[in-house]
JSON list of C-alpha atoms in Angstrom, two decimals:
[
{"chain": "A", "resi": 1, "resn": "UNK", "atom": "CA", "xyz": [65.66, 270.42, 69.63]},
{"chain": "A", "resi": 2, "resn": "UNK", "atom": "CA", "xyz": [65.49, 268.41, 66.61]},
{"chain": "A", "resi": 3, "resn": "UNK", "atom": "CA", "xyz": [62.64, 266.61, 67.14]},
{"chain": "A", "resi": 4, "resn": "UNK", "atom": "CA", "xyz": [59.46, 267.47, 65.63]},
{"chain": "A", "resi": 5, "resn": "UNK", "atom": "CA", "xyz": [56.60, 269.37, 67.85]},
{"chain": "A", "resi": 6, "resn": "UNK", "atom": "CA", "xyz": [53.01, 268.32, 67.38]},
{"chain": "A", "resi": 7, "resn": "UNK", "atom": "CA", "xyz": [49.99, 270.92, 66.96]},
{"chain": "A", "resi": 8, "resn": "UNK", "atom": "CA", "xyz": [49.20, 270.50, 70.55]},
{"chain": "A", "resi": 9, "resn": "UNK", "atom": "CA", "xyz": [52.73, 271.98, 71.83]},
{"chain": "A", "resi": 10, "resn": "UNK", "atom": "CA", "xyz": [53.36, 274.49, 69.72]},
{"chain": "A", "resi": 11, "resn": "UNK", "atom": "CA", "xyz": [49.61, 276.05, 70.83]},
{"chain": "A", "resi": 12, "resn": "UNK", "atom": "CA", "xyz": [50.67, 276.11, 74.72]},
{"chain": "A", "resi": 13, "resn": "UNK", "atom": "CA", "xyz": [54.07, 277.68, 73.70]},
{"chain": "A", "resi": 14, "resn": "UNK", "atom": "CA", "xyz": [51.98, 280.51, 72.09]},
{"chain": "A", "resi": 15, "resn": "UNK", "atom": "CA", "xyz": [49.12, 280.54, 74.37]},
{"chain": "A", "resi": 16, "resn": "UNK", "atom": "CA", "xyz": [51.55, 281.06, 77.21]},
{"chain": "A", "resi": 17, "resn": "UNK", "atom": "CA", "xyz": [53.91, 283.32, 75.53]},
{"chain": "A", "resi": 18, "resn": "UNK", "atom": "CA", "xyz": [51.36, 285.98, 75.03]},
{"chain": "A", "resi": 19, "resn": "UNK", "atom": "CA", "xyz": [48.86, 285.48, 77.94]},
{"chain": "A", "resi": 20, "resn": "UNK", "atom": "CA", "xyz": [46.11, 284.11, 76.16]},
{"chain": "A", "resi": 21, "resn": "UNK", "atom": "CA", "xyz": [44.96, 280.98, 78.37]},
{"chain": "A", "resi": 22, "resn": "UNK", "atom": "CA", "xyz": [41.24, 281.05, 79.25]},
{"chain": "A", "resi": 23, "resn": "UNK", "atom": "CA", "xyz": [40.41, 278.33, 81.70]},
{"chain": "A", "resi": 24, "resn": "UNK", "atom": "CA", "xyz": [36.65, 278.57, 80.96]},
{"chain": "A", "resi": 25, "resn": "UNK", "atom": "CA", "xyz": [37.02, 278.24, 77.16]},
{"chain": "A", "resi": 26, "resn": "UNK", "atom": "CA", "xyz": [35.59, 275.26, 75.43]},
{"chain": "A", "resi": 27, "resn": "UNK", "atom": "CA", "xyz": [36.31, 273.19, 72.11]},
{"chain": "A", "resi": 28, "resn": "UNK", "atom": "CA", "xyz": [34.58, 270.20, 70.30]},
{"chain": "A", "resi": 29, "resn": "UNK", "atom": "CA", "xyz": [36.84, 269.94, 67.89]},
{"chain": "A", "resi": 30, "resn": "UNK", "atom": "CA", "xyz": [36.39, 265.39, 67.45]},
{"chain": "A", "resi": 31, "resn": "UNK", "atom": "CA", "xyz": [39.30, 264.64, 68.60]},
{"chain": "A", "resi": 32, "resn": "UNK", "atom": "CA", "xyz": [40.31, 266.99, 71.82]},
{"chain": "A", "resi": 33, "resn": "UNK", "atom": "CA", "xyz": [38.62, 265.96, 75.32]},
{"chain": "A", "resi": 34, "resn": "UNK", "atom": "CA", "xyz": [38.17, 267.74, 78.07]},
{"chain": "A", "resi": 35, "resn": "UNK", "atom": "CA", "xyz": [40.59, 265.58, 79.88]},
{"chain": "A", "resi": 36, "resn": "UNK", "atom": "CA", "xyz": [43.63, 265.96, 77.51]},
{"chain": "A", "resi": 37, "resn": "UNK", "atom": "CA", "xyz": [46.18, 268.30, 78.66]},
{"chain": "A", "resi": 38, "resn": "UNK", "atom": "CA", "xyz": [46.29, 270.26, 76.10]},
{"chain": "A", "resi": 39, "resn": "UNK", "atom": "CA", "xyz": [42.76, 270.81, 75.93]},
{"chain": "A", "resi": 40, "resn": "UNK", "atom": "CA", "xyz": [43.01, 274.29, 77.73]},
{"chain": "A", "resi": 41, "resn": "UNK", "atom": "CA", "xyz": [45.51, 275.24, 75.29]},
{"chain": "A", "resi": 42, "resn": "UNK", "atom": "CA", "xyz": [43.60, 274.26, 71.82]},
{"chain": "A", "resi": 43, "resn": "UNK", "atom": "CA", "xyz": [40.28, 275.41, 73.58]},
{"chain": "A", "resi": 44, "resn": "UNK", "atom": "CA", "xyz": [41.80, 279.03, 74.07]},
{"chain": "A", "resi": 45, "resn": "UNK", "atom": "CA", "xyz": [43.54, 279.10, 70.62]},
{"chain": "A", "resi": 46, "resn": "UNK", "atom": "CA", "xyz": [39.87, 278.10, 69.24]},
{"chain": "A", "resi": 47, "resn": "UNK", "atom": "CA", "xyz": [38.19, 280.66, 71.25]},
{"chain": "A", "resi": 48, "resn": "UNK", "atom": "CA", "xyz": [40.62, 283.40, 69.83]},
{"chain": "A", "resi": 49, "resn": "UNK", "atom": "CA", "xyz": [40.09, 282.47, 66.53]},
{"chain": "A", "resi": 50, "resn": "UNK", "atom": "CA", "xyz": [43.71, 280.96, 66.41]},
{"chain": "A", "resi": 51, "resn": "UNK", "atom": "CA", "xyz": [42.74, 277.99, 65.38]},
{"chain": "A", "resi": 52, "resn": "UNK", "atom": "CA", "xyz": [39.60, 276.79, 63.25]},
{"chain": "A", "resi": 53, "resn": "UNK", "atom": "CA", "xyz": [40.37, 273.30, 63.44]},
{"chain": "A", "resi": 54, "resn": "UNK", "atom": "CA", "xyz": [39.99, 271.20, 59.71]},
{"chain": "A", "resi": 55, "resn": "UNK", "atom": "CA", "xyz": [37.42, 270.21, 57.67]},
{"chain": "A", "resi": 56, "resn": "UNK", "atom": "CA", "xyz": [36.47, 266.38, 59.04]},
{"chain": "A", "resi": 57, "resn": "UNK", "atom": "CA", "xyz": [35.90, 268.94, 62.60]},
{"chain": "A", "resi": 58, "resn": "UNK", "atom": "CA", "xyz": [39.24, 267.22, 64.58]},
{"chain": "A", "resi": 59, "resn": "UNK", "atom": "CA", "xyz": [42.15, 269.26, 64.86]},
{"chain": "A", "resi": 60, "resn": "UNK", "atom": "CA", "xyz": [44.99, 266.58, 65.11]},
{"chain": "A", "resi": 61, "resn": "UNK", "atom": "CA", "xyz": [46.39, 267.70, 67.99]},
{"chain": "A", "resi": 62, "resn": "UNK", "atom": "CA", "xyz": [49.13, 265.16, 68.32]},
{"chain": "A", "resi": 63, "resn": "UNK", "atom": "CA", "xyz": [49.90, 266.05, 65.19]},
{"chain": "A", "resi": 64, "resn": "UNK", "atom": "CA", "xyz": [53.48, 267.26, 63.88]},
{"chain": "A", "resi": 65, "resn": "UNK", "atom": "CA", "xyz": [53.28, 270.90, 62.53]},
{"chain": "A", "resi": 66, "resn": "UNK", "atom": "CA", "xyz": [54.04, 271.63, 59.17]},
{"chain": "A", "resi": 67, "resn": "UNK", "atom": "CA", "xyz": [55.95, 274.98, 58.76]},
{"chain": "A", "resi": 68, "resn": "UNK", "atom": "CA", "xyz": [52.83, 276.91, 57.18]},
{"chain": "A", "resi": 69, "resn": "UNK", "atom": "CA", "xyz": [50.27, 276.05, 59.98]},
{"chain": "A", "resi": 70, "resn": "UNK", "atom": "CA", "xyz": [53.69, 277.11, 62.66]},
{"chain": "A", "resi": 71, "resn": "UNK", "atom": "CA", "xyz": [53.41, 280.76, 60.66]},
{"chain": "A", "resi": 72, "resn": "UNK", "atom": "CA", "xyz": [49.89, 281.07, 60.63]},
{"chain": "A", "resi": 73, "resn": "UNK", "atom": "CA", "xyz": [49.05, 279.53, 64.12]},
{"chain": "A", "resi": 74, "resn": "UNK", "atom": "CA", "xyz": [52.36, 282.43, 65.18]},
{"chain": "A", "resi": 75, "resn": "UNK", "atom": "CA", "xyz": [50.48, 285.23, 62.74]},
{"chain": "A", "resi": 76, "resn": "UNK", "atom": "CA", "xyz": [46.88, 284.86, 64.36]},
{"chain": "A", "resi": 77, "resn": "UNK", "atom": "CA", "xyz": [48.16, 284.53, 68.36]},
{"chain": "A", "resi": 78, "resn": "UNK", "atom": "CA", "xyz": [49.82, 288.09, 67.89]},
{"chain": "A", "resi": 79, "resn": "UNK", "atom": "CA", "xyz": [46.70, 289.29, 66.02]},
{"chain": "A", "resi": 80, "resn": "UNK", "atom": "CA", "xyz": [44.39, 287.89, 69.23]},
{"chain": "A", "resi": 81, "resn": "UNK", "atom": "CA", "xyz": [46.88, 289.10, 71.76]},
{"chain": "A", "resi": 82, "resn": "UNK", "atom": "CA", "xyz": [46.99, 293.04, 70.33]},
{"chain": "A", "resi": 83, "resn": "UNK", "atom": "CA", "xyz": [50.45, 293.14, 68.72]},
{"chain": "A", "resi": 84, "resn": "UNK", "atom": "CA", "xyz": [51.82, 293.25, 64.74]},
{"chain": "A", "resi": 85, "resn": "UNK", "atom": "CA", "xyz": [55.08, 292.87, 63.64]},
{"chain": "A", "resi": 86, "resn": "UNK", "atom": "CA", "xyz": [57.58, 295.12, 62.41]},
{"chain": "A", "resi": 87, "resn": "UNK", "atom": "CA", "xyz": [58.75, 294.74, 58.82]},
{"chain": "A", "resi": 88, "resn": "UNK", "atom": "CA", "xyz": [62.50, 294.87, 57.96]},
{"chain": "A", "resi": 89, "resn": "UNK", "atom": "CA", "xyz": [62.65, 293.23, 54.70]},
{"chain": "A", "resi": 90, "resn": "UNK", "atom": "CA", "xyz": [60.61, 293.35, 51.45]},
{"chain": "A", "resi": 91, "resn": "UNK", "atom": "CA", "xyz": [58.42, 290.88, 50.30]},
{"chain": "A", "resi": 92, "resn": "UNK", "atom": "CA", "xyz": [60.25, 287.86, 48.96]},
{"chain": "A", "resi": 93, "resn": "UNK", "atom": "CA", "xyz": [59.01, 284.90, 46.66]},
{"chain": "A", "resi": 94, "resn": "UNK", "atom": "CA", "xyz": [60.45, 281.17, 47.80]},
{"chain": "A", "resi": 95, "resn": "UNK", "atom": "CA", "xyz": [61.26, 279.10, 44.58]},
{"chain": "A", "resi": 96, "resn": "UNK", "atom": "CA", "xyz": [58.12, 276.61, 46.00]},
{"chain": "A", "resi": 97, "resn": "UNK", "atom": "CA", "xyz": [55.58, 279.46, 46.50]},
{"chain": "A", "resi": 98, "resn": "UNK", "atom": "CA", "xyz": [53.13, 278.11, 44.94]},
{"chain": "A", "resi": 99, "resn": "UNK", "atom": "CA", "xyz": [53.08, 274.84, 47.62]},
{"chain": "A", "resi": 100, "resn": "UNK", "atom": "CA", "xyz": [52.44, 277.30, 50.50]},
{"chain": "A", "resi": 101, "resn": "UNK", "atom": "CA", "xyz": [48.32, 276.32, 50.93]},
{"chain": "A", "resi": 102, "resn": "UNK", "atom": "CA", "xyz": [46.47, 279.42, 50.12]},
{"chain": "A", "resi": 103, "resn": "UNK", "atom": "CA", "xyz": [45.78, 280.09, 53.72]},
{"chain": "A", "resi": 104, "resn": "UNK", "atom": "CA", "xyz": [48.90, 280.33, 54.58]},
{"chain": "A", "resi": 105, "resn": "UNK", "atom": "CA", "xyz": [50.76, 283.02, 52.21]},
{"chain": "A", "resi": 106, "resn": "UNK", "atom": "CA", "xyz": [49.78, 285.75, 54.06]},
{"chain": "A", "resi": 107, "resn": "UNK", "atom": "CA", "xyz": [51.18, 284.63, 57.29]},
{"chain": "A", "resi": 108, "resn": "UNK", "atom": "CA", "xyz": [54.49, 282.91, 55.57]},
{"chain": "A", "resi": 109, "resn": "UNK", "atom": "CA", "xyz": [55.32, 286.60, 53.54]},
{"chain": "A", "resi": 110, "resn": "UNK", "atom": "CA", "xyz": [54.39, 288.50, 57.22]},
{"chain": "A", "resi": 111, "resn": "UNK", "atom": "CA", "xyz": [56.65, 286.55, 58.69]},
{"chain": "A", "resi": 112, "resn": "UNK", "atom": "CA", "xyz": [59.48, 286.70, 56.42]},
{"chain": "A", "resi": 113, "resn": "UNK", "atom": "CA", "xyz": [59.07, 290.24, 55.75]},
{"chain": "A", "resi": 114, "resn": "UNK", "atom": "CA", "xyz": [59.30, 290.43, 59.75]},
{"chain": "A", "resi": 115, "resn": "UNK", "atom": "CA", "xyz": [62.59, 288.48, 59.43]},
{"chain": "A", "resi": 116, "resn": "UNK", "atom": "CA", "xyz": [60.78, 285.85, 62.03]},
{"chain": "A", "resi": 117, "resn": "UNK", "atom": "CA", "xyz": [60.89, 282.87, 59.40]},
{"chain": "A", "resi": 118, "resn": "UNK", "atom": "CA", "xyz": [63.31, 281.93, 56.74]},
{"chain": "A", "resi": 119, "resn": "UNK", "atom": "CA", "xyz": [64.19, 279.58, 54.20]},
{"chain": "A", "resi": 120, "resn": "UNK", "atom": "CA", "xyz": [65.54, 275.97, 54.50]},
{"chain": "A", "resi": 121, "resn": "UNK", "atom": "CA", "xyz": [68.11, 276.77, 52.18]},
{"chain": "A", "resi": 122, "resn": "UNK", "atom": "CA", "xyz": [68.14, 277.19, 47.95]},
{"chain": "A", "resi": 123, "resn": "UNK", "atom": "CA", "xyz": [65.58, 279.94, 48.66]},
{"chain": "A", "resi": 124, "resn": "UNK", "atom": "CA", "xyz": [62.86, 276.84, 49.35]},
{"chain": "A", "resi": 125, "resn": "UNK", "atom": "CA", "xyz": [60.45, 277.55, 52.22]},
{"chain": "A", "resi": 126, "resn": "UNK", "atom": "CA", "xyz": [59.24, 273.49, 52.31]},
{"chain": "A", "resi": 127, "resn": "UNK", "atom": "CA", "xyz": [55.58, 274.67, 53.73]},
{"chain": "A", "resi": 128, "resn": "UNK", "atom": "CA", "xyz": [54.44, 271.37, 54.47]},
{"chain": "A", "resi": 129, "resn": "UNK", "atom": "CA", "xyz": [58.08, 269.99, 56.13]},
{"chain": "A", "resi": 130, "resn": "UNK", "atom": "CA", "xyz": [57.78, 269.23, 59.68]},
{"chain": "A", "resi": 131, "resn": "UNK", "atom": "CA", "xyz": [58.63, 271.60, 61.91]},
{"chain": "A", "resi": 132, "resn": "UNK", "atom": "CA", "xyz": [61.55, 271.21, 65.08]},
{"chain": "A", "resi": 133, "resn": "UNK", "atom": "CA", "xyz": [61.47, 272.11, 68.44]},
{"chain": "A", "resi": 134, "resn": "UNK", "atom": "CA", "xyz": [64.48, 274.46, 67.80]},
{"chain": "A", "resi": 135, "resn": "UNK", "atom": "CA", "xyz": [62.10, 276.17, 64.73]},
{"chain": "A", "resi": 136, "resn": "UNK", "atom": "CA", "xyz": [59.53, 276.54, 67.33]},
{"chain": "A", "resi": 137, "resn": "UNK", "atom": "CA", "xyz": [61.05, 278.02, 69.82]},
{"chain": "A", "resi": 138, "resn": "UNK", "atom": "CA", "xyz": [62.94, 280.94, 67.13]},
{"chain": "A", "resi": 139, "resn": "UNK", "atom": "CA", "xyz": [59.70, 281.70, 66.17]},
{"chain": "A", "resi": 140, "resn": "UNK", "atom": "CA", "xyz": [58.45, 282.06, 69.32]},
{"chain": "A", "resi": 141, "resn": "UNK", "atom": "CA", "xyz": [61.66, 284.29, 70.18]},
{"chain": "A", "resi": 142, "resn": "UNK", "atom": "CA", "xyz": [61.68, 286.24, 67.29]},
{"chain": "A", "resi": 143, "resn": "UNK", "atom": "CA", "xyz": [58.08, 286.88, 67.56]},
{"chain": "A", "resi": 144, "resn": "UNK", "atom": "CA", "xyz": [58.35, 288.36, 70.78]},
{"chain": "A", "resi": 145, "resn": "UNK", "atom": "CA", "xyz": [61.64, 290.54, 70.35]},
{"chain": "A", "resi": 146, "resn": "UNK", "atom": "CA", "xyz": [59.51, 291.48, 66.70]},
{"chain": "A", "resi": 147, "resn": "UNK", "atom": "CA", "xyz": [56.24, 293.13, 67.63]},
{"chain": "A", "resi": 148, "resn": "UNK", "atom": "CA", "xyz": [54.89, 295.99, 69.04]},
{"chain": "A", "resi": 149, "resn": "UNK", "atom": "CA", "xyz": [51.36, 296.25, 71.14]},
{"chain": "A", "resi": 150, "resn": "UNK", "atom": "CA", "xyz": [49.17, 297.77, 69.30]},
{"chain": "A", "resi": 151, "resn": "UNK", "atom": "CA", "xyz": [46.77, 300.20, 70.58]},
{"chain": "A", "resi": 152, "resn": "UNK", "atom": "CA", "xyz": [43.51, 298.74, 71.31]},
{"chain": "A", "resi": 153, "resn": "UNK", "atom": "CA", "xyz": [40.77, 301.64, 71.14]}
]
């Protein structure tokens, strides 16, 4: 549980936890093949618009996660799957806010206000820390015991 998880298995814990693999999806992100075994994973993430992959066009899917990309990646699977969280606390500001990468603020203060996510302790957040197996998997958790379906008209 303490060691980190890469890119590549956090996506399948996400993809699987909310029905979202798509055998017939497709990727070229530069650095996923068709013959990895992850590729199903990262090619339905992409195709939900869970993932966008990075600048340079790879995605780094062996990879360790950082914390931010864990909320956002977490943030945009229930936002492809139909679902939103339910919020229990109000919105909070980490002392090292202003590290969290602007793409990532949203997701971080969803998840927090969600109670999904919390510090690492001194009210710092640590955005681009590693994340665990045992983080991963209590997001994952809370993220399922947190949402409700929305309905899709």
């Amino acid at each position: 549980p303490d060691e980190y998880v890469t890119r590549e298995q956090y996506l399948k814990m996400l993809i699987l936890a909310y029905d979202l693999l798509d055998d017939g999806a497709q990727v070229s992100f530069t650095d996923v093949s068709p013959n990895d075994w992850s590729y199903p994973y990262i090619a339905s993430a992409a195709k939900h618009g869970i993932v966008k992959g990075l600048p340079d066009g790879s995605f780094k899917r062996t990879g360790n996660i950082t914390r931010q990309d864990m909320a956002v990646m977490a943030c945009r699977t229930l936002e492809a799957a139909g679902y939103q969280l339910r919020f229990y606390r109000e919105s909070h500001n980490f002392v090292d806010a202003s590290d969290i990468s602007d793409y990532a603020v949203e997701s971080v203060e969803a998840l927090w206000r969600a109670a999904v996510l919390n510090g690492t302790g001194d009210n710092m957040f640590e955005p681009a820390s590693y994340a665990t197996r045992a983080m991963a998997a209590k997001i994952i958790y809370e993220i399922l015991m947190n949402c409700e379906r929305m309905d899709k008209r």
